[in-house]
Coordinates of C-alpha atoms in Angstrom, one line a residue:
M1 CA 0.0 0.0 0.0
M2 CA 1.4 3.4 -1.0
K3 CA 1.5 6.0 1.8
L4 CA 0.4 9.5 0.8
I5 CA 2.1 12.3 2.6
I6 CA 0.7 15.8 2.4
E7 CA 3.0 18.6 3.4
K8 CA 2.4 22.3 3.8
K9 CA 4.7 24.3 1.6
G10 CA 8.1 24.7 3.4
V11 CA 7.0 22.6 6.4
R12 CA 8.0 19.0 7.0
D13 CA 8.1 17.0 10.1
L14 CA 11.9 16.4 10.3
K15 CA 13.4 14.2 13.0
I16 CA 16.5 15.3 14.9
S17 CA 18.7 12.7 13.1
K18 CA 17.7 14.1 9.7
I19 CA 18.4 17.7 10.9
A20 CA 21.8 16.5 12.1
K21 CA 22.5 15.0 8.7
L22 CA 21.3 18.1 6.7
T23 CA 23.4 20.5 8.8
G24 CA 26.4 18.4 9.5
I25 CA 26.2 18.8 13.3
S26 CA 25.4 16.2 15.9
A27 CA 22.0 15.6 17.3
R28 CA 23.6 16.5 20.7
S29 CA 24.4 19.9 19.3
V30 CA 20.8 20.4 18.2
R31 CA 19.6 19.5 21.7
Y32 CA 22.2 21.9 23.2
Y33 CA 21.0 24.8 20.9
E34 CA 17.5 24.1 22.1
Q35 CA 18.6 24.0 25.7
K36 CA 20.3 27.4 25.3
G37 CA 17.2 28.9 23.8
L38 CA 18.6 29.3 20.3
L39 CA 16.0 27.0 18.8
T40 CA 12.3 26.7 19.5
V41 CA 11.1 23.2 18.9
S42 CA 7.6 21.9 19.1
R43 CA 6.9 18.3 20.2
H44 CA 4.6 15.5 19.3
D45 CA 2.4 13.7 21.9
N46 CA 5.2 11.1 22.2
N47 CA 7.6 13.9 23.1
Y48 CA 9.6 13.6 19.8
R49 CA 10.9 16.9 18.5
E50 CA 9.2 18.3 15.4
F51 CA 11.3 20.4 13.0
D52 CA 10.4 22.2 9.8
D53 CA 12.7 23.2 6.9
S54 CA 13.5 26.6 8.4
I55 CA 15.5 25.0 11.2
V56 CA 18.3 24.1 8.7
E57 CA 19.0 27.8 7.8
L58 CA 18.8 28.8 11.5
I59 CA 21.3 26.1 12.5
N60 CA 23.6 27.2 9.7
T61 CA 23.3 30.8 11.0
I62 CA 24.2 29.6 14.5
Q63 CA 27.2 27.7 13.1
L64 CA 28.4 30.8 11.3
Y65 CA 28.2 32.9 14.4
L66 CA 29.9 30.3 16.5
G67 CA 32.7 30.2 13.8
L68 CA 33.1 33.9 14.3
G69 CA 33.7 33.3 18.0
L70 CA 30.4 34.5 19.4
T71 CA 29.1 32.9 22.5
T72 CA 25.6 31.2 22.6
D73 CA 24.4 34.2 24.7
Q74 CA 25.6 36.6 22.1
I75 CA 24.0 34.6 19.3
K76 CA 20.7 34.6 21.2
D77 CA 20.9 38.4 21.4
V78 CA 21.6 38.5 17.7
L79 CA 18.8 36.1 16.7
Y80 CA 16.3 37.7 19.0
C81 CA 17.3 41.4 19.0
K82 CA 15.8 43.1 22.0
H83 CA 15.0 46.3 20.1
S84 CA 13.7 44.6 17.0
E85 CA 10.5 46.1 15.5
N86 CA 9.3 42.8 13.9
S87 CA 6.1 40.9 14.1
G88 CA 6.3 40.4 17.8
N89 CA 8.4 37.2 17.9
G90 CA 11.7 39.1 18.1
L91 CA 13.3 36.9 15.4
H92 CA 14.9 38.8 12.6
D93 CA 13.0 38.5 9.3
K94 CA 15.6 40.4 7.3
K95 CA 19.3 39.5 7.4
D96 CA 20.3 43.2 7.0
E97 CA 17.9 44.6 9.5
Y98 CA 19.5 47.1 12.0
C99 CA 19.8 46.0 15.6
E100 CA 21.8 47.9 18.1
E101 CA 22.8 44.8 20.0
L102 CA 24.0 43.1 16.8
M103 CA 26.0 46.2 15.8
Q104 CA 27.7 46.2 19.2
V105 CA 28.5 42.5 19.0
Y106 CA 29.9 42.9 15.4
E107 CA 32.0 45.9 16.4
T108 CA 33.4 44.2 19.5
K109 CA 34.2 41.0 17.5
R110 CA 35.9 43.1 14.7
N111 CA 38.1 44.9 17.3
E112 CA 39.0 41.6 18.8
V113 CA 40.0 40.3 15.4
I114 CA 42.1 43.4 14.7
R115 CA 43.9 42.9 18.0
Q116 CA 44.5 39.2 17.2
R117 CA 45.8 40.1 13.7
L118 CA 48.2 42.6 15.1
A119 CA 49.5 40.1 17.7
L120 CA 50.0 37.5 15.0
E121 CA 51.9 40.0 12.8
E122 CA 54.1 40.8 15.8
A123 CA 54.7 37.1 16.4
Q124 CA 55.5 36.5 12.8
I125 CA 58.1 39.3 12.8
R126 CA 59.7 37.8 16.0
L127 CA 59.8 34.3 14.4
E128 CA 61.3 35.6 11.2
K129 CA 64.1 37.3 13.2
Q130 CA 64.7 34.1 15.2
I131 CA 64.8 32.1 12.0
N132 CA 67.3 34.5 10.4
V133 CA 69.5 34.3 13.5
M134 CA 69.4 30.5 13.5
R135 CA 70.2 30.4 9.8
E136 CA 73.2 32.6 10.3
N137 CA 74.4 30.4 13.1
R138 CA 73.7 27.2 11.1
D139 CA 75.9 28.6 8.3
K140 CA 78.7 29.1 10.8
W141 CA 78.5 25.4 11.8
V142 CA 78.1 23.9 8.4

């Protein structure tokens, strides 16, 4: 017997294992994001999590921000901007929407990256000097 599945456009009942496979993260990470309030998940009567397609983009966004070095608390502020003038749910509908908290997080992170880059450049200069000294000494011994 063929099973007929009717889905609303853009909405599917995805299991956590499928979400993990689609996003490349572990099911444990999905649960962690839910625990930290980054994901809102509905549940079936049997307590299984119910995801729709939009969760994949949200998890990819979370991964991007984690890759930039943001904490889960900072990511939560970014995703649910406190001064957002959206439809009441606080979630950004537009990727380029202005949010004061987001601007502050980005500026802080940028300044941190600049400091790290300068420190790496200084370390590179010191290493190059040491390498040159060692090459000169090696040439004396060879």
